[in-house]
Coordinates of C-alpha atoms and ligand atoms in Angstrom, one line a residue:
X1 CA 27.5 -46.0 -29.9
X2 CA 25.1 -44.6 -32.9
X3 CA 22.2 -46.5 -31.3
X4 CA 22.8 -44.8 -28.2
X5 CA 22.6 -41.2 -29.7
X6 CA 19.5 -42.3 -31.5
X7 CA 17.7 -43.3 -28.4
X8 CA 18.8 -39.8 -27.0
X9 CA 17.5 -38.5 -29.7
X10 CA 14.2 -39.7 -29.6
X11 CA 13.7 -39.3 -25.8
X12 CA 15.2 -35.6 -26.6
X13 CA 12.5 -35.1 -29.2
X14 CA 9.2 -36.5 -27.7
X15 CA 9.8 -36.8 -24.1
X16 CA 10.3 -39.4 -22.1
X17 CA 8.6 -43.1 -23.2
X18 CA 6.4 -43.1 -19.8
X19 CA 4.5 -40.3 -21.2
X20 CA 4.0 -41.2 -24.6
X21 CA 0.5 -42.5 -23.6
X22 CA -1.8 -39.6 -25.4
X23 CA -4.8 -41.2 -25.6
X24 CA -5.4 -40.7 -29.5
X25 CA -4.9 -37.0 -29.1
X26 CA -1.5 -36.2 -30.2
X27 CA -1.1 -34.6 -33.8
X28 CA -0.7 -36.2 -36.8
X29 CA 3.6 -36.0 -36.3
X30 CA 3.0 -37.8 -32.8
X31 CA 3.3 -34.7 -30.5
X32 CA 2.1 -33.6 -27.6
X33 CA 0.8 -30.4 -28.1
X34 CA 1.7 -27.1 -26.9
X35 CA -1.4 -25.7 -24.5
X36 CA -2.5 -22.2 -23.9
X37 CA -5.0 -21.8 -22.0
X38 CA -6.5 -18.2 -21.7
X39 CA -9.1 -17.2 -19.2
X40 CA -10.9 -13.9 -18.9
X41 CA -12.2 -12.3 -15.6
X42 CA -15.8 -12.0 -15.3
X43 CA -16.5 -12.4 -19.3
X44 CA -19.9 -12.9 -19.6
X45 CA -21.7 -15.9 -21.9
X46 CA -22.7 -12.8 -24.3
X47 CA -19.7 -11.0 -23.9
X48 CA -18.1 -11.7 -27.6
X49 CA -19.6 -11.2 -30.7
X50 CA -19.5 -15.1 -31.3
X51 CA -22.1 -15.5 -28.5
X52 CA -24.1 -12.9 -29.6
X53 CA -22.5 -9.7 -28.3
X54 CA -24.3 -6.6 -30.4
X55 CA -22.7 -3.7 -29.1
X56 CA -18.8 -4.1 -30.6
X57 CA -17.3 -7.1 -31.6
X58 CA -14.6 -9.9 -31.1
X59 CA -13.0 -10.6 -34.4
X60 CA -10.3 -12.6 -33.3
X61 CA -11.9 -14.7 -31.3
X62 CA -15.0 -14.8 -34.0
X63 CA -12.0 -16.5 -36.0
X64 CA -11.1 -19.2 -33.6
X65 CA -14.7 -19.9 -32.9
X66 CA -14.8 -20.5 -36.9
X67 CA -11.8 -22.6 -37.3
X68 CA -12.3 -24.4 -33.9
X69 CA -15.1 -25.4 -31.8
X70 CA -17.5 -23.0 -30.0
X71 CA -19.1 -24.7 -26.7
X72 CA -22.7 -23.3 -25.7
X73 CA -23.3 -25.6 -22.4
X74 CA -19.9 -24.9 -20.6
X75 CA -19.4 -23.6 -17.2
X76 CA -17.3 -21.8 -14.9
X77 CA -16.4 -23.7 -11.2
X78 CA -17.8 -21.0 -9.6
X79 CA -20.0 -17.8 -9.9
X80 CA -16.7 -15.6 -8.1
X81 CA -13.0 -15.8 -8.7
X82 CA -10.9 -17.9 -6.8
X83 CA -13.4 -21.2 -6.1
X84 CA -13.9 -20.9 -10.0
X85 CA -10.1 -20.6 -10.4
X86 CA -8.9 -23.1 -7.9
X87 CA -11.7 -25.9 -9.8
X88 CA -10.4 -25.1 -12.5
X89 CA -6.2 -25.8 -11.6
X90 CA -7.4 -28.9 -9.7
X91 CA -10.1 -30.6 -11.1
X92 CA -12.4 -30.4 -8.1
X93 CA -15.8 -29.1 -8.1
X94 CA -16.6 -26.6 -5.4
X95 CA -18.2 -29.5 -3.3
X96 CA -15.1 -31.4 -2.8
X97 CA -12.5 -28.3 -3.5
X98 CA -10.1 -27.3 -0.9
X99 CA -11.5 -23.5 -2.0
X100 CA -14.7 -22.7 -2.1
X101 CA -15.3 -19.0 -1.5
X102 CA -13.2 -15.9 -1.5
X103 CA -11.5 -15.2 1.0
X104 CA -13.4 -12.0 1.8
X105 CA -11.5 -10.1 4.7
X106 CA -8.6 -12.4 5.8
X107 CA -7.4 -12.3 2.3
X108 CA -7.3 -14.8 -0.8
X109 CA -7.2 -19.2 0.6
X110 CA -4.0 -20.2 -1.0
X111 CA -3.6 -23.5 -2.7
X112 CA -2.2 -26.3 -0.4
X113 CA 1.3 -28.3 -1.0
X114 CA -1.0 -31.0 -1.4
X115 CA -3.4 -29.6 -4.4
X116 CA -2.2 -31.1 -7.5
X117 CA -2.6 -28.3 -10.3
X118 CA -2.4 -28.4 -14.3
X119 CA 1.3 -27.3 -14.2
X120 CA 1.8 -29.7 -12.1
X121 CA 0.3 -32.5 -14.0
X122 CA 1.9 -31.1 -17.5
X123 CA 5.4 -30.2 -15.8
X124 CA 5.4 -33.9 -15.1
X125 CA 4.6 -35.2 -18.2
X126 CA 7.4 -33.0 -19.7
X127 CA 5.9 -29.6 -20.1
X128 CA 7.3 -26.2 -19.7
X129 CA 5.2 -23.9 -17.7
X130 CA 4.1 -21.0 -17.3
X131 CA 1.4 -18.5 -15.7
X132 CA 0.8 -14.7 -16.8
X133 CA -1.4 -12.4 -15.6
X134 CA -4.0 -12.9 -12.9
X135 CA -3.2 -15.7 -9.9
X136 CA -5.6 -15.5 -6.8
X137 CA -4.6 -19.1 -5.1
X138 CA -1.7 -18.1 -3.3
X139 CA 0.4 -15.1 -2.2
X140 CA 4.2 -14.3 -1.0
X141 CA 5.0 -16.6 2.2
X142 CA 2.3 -18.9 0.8
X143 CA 2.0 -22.6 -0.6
X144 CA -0.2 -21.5 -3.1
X145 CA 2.6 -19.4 -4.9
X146 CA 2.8 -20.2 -8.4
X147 CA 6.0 -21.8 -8.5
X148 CA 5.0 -24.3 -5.9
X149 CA 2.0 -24.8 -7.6
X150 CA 4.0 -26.4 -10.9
X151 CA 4.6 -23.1 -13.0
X152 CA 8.3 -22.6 -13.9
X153 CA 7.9 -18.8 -14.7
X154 CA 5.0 -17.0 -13.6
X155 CA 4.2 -13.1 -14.4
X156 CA 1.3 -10.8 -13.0
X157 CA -1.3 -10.7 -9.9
X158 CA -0.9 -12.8 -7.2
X159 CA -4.1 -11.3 -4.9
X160 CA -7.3 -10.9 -6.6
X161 CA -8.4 -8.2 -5.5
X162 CA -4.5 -6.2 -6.4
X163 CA -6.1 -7.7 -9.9
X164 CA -9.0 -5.3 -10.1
X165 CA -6.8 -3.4 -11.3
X166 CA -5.7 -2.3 -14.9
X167 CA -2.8 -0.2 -14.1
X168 CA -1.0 -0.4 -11.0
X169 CA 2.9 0.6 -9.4
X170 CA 3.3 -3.1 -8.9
X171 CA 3.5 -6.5 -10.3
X172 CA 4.9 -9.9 -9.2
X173 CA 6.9 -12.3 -11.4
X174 CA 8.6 -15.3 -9.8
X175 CA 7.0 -14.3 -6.5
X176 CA 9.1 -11.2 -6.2
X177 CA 8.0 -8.1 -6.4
X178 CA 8.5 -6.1 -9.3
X179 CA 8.0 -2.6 -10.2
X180 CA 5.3 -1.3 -12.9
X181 CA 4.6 2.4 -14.0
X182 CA 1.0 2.6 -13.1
X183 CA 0.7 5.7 -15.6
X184 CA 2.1 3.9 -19.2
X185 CA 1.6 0.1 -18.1
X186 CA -1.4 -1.2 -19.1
X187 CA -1.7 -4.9 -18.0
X188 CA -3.2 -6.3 -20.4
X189 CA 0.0 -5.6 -22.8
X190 CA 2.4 -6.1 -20.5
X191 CA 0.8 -9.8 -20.1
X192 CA -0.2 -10.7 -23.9
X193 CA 4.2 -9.3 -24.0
X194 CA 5.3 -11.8 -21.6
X195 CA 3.0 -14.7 -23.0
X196 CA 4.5 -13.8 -26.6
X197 CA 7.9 -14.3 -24.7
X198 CA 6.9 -17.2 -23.4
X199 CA 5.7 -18.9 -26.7
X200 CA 8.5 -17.7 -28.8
X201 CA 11.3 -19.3 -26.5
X202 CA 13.8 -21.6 -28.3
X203 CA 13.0 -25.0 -26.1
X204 CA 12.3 -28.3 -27.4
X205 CA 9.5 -29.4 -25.1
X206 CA 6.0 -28.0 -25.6
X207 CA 4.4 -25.7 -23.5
X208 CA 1.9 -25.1 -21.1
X209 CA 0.9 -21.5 -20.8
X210 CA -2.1 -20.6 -18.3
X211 CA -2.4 -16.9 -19.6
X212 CA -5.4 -14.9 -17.0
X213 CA -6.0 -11.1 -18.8
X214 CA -8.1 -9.2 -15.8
X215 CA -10.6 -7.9 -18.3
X216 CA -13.3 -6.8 -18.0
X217 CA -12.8 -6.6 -14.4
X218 CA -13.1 -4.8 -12.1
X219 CA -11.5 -0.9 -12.8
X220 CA -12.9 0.1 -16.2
X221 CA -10.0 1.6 -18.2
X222 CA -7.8 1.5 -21.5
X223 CA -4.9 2.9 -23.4
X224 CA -7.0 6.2 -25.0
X225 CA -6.1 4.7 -28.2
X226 CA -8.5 1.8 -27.4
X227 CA -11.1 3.7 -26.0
X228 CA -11.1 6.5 -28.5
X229 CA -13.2 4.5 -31.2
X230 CA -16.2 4.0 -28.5
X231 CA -16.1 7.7 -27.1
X232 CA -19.6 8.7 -27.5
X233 CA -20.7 5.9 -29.0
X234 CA -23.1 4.1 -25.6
X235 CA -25.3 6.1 -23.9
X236 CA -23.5 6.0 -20.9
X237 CA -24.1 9.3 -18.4
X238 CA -20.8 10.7 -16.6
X239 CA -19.8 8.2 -13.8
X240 CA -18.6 8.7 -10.2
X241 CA -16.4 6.2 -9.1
X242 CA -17.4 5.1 -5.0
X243 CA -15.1 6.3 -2.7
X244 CA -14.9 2.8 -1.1
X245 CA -13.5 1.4 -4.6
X246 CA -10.9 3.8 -4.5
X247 CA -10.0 3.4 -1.4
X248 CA -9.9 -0.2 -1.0
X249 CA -7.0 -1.4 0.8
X250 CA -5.9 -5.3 0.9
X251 CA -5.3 -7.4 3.9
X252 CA -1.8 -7.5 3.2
X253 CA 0.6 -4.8 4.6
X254 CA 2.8 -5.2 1.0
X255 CA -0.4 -4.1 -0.7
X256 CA -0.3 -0.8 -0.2
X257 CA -3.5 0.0 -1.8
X258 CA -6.0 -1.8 -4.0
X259 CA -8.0 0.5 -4.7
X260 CA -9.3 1.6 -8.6
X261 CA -10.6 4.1 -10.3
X262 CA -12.7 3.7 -13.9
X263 CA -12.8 6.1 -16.4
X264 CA -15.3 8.6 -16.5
X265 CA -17.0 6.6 -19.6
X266 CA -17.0 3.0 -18.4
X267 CA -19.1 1.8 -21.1
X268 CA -17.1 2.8 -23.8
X269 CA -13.9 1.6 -21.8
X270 CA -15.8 -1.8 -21.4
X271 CA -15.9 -2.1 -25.1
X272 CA -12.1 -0.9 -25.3
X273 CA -10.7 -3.5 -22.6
X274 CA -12.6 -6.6 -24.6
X275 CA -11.8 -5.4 -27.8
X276 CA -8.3 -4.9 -27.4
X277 CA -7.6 -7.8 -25.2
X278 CA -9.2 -9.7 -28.4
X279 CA -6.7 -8.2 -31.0
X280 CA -4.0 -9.3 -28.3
X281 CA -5.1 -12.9 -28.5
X282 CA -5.5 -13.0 -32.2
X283 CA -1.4 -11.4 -32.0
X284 CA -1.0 -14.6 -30.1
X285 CA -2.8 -16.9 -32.4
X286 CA -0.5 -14.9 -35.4
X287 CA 2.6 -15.7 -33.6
X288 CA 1.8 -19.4 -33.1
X289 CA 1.1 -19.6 -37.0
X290 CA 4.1 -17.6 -38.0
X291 CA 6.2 -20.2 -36.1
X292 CA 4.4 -23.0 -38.2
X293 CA 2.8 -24.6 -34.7
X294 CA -0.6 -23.9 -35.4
X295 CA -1.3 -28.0 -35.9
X296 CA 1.0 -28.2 -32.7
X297 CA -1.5 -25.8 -30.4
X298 CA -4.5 -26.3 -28.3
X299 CA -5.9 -22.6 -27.6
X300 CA -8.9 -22.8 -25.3
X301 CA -10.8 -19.1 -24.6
X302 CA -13.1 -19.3 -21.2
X303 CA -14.0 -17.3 -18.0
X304 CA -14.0 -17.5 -14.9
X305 CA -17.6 -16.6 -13.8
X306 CA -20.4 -14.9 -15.2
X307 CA -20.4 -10.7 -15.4
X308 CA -20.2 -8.1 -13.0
X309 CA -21.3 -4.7 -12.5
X310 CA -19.1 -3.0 -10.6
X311 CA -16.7 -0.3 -11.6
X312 CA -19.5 1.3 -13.8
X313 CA -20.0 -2.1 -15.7
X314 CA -23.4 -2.4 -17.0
X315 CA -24.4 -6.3 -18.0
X316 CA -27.9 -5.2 -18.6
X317 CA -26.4 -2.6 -21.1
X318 CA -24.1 -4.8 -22.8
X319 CA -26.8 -7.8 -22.7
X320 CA -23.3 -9.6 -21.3
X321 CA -25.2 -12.4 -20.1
X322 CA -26.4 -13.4 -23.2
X323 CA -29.7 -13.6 -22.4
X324 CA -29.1 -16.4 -19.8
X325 CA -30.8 -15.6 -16.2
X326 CA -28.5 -13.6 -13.9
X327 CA -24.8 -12.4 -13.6
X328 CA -21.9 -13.3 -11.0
X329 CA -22.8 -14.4 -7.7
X330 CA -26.0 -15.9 -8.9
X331 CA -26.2 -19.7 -9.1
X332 CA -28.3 -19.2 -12.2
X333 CA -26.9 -19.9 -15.9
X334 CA -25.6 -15.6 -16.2
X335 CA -23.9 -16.0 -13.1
X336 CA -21.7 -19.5 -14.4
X337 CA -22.6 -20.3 -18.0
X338 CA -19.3 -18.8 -19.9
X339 CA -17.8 -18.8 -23.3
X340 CA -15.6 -22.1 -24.0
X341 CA -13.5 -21.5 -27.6
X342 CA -11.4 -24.5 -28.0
X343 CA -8.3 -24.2 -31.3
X344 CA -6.5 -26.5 -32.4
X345 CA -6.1 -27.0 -36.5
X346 CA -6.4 -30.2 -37.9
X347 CA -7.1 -32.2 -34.9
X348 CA -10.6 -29.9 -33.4
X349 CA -13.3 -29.8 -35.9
X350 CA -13.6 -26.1 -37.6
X351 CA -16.8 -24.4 -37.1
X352 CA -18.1 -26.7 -35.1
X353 CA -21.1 -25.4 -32.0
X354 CA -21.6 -28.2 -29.7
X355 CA -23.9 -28.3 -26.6
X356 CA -21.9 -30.9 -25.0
X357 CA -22.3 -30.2 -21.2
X358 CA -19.0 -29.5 -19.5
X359 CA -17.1 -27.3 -16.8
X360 CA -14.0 -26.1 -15.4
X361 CA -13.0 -28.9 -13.2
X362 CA -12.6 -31.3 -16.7
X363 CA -10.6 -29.2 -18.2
X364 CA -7.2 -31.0 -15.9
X365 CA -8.1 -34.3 -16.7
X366 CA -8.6 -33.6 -20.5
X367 CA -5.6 -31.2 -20.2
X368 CA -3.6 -34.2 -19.0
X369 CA -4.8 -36.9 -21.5
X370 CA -4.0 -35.0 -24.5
X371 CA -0.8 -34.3 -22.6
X372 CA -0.5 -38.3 -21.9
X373 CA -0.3 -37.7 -18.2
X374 CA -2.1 -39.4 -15.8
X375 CA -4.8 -36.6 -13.7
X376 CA -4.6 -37.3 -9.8
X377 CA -7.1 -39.6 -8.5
X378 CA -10.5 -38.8 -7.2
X379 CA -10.8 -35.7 -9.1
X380 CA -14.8 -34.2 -10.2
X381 CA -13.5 -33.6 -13.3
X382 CA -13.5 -36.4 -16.2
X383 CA -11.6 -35.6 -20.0
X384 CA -13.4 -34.2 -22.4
X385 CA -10.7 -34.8 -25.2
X386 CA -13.7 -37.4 -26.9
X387 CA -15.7 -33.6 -27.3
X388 CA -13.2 -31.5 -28.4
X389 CA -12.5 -34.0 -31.3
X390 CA -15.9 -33.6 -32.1
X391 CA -16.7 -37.2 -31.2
X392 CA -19.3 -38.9 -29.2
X393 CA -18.3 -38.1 -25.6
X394 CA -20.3 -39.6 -22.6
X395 CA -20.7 -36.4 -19.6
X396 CA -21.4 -36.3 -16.1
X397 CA -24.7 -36.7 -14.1
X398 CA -24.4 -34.1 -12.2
X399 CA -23.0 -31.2 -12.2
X400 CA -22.5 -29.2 -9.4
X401 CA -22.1 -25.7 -7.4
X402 CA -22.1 -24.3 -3.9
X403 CA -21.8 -20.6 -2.9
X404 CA -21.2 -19.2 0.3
X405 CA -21.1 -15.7 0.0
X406 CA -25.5 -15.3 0.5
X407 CA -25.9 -18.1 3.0
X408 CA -25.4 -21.7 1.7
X409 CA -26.8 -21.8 -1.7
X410 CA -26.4 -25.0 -4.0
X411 CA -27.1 -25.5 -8.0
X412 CA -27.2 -29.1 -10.0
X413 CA -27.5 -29.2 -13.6
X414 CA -28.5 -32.6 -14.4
X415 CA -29.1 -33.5 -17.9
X416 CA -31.9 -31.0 -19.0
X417 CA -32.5 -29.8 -16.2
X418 CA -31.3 -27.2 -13.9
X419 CA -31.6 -27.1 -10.0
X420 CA -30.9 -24.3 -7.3
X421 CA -31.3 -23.7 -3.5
X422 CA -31.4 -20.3 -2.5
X423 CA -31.3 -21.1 1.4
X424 CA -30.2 -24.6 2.9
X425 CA -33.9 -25.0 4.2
X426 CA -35.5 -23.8 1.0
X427 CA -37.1 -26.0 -1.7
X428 CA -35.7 -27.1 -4.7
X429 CA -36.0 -24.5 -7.9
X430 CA -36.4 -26.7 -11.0
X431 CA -35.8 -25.5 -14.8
X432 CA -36.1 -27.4 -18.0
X433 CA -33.3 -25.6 -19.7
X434 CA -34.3 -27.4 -23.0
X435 CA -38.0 -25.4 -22.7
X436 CA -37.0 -22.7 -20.4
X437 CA -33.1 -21.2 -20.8
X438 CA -34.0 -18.0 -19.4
X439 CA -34.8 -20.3 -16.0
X440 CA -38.1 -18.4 -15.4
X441 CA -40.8 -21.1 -14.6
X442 CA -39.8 -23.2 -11.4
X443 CA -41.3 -26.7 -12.4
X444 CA -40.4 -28.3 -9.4
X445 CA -43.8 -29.0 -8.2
X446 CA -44.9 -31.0 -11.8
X447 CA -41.1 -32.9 -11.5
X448 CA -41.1 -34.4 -8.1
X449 CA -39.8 -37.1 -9.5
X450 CA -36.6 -35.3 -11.0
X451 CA -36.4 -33.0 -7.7
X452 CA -36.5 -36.5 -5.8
X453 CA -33.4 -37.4 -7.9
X454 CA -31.6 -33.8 -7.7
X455 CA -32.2 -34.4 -3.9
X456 CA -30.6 -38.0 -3.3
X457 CA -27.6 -36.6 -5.1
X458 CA -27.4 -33.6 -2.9
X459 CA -27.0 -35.6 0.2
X460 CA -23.8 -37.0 -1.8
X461 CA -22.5 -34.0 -3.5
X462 CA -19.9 -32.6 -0.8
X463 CA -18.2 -32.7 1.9
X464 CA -17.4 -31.3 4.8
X465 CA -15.9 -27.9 4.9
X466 CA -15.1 -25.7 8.2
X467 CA -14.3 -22.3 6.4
X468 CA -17.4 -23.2 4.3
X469 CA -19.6 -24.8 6.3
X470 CA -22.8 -26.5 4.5
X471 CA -25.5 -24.3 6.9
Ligands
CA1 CA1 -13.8 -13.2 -11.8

């Protein structure tokens, strides 16, 4: 009888024994490890003081960079939203992806029954789950909801585009509607208060918590409070919002409207959503080491895609691509190079800066070998868990990209170097991103040789698509 309540005990305590495989990851006490993995929405590389941003800073995030590891070589799936999203949940790169574009007028591509996501994966291995704040693979009536994509609570924006906004009459949680007060409800607070709810529940398994803030995108605005220590301080000239942002209106009839409005001094509310959404995270960090988990948590800090300038945004301004070629919806670095802050005390080296080459579609199968679950097969993605430990970590190839929204366009980073296709018929653009990170002298025609490579492996890289058609 007491060897049966020990065995209980144990399984009660670490999970079931098929899971116990961690692949050297686990903490020092044999854990798995909480995850909380927080994205921001178009974030550029130079968007926090850690990667350089001059104009305000990131002190919270500064602090994890220190006590963690700060990547300089990652990227996003995509240069828009929901491909970079969707590559990021399944581990497929935007070649092989079952979402590849937005959905532009039809609406947001939902996630299929089929797609296997990073809830999913962690559910099964014993985790609790949860998504907050920004969705964009799946509405109402869909399969791409989040609780049949593997999250056991989810809070926030289910269409992307409902998600430009910062304030807004209307929010969904469990895939029902449910009412916000679009004058006092600033998202970004209501999410960081749900994810603090989320971490501080009383339940023995460890948790999975996928938290999306929509800033800095798309509607520039902030509690006053926030804004107030940036009034006057950019030389910003009064803005006019366009009367098609305003008016937007979404595909869907339960949509009502999308549309957004920015404050008259984006600039300084630029400043205000980044800086407050960073005191929010280090709130959560806080928590996690009031509650004595801190050796127990992997925080990872990315984006989704590289900055954008609508809304009044100004990357130029705000140097928000870090210096890097480009912003969203260019296949060059700006448009897909993003921050990548990986926390986790004791087990990720502290104030570490690697270069090691990586993306969103590894982050389910490194999510799921620290987690000691086994990724689907066939994904693009390969774990990086060898990296975040600071240790030698072989990489992939190739790395690549396809966007749809200009014509067929296709990127490869390979290595050093850096291809892109403009047009399906143009030439290869080749950059040595050790000689040339600003991607400003095409070297193509002195590295046949490496466009030869680039070019066999294009032939290989994807596959067939109807809604996003290779042409
Ligand atoms: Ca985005």
């Amino acid at each position: 009888m007491r060897r049966v309540s020990i065995v209980f005990l144990l399984v009660f305590i670490s999970g079931p024994w098929w899971v116990r495989d961690d692949g050297g990851m686990a903490n020092q006490a044999g854990l798995r490890p909480n995850v909380l993995l927080i994205q921001a929405d178009d974030l550029g590389y130079g968007d926090l003081s850690a990667y350089g941003q001059a104009r305000f800073s990131t002190p919270h995030l500064d602090r994890l960079a220190r006590e963690g590891t700060r990547f300089t070589q990652y990227y996003a799936g995509s240069t828009v939203c929901a491909p970079s999203r969707a590559a990021l949940m399944t581990g497929f790169h935007t070649g092989h992806g079952w979402i590849r574009g937005n959905g532009g007028p039809t609406g947001d591509v939902p996630l299929r029954d089929e797609d296997v996501t990073i809830a999913e994966v962690l559910r099964t291995a014993g985790y609790r789950t949860a998504l907050v704040g920004k969705w964009g693979l799946g509405h109402s009536g869909t399969s791409g909801l989040p609780h049949r994509q593997g999250f056991d609570y989810s809070f926030g924006f289910l269409d992307q585009r409902h998600a430009h906004r910062q304030l807004t009459d209307h929010l969904w949680r469990n895939g029902e509607r449910a009412s916000a007060d679009v004058r006092a409800d600033y998202v970004s607070g209501l999410f960081t208060g749900e994810a603090a709810e989320f971490v501080s529940q009383a339940d023995p398994r460890p948790f999975f918590l996928y938290l999306n803030y929509t800033v800095p995108h798309a509607e520039l605005q902030a509690p006053a409070e926030d804004v107030a220590p940036f009034k006057g301080r950019f030389a910003e000239k009064p803005f006019a919002n366009s009367a098609a942002d305003a008016k937007l209106t979404g595909s869907r009839p339960d949509i009502p409207s999308l549309g957004y409005r920015s404050q008259p001094t984006p600039f300084a509310a630029f400043a205000a959503m980044i800086t407050r959404m960073d005191r929010d995270i280090g709130s959560l960090t806080e928590l996690i080491r009031s509650r004595g988990s801190e050796r127990q948590t992997l925080v990872v800090f990315t984006s989704d895609n590289g900055p954008h300038q609508e809304g009044g945004a100004d990357p130029v301004y705000f140097k928000s691509s870090g210096g890097l070629r480009g912003i969203k919806r260019d296949l060059y670095e700006g448009g897909i190079r993003v921050p990548m802050i990986a926390w986790w005390p004791g087990t990720i080296p502290a104030g570490r800066v690697s270069d090691h080459v990586w993306a969103h579609w590894d982050v389910l199968p490194t999510l799921a070998e620290i987690a000691g679950a086994k990724p689907p097969a066939g994904v693009d993605g390969m774990s990086m868990a060898r990296a975040l430990r600071g240790q030698t970590q072989p990489t992939h190839s190739f790395l690549y990209w396809e966007f749809h929204e200009r014509g067929f366009q296709q990127a490869v980073r390979m290595g050093r170097w850096k291809a892109v296709r403009l047009k399906p018929e143009s030439p290869l653009e080749l950059y040595d991103l050790h000689a040339d990170p600003h991607e400003q002298r095409d070297v193509a025609a002195l590295h046949r040789d490496m466009v030869a490579k680039i070019e066999a492996y294009l032939r290989t890289a994807r596959t067939p698509s109807d809604r996003w058609p290779g042409t």
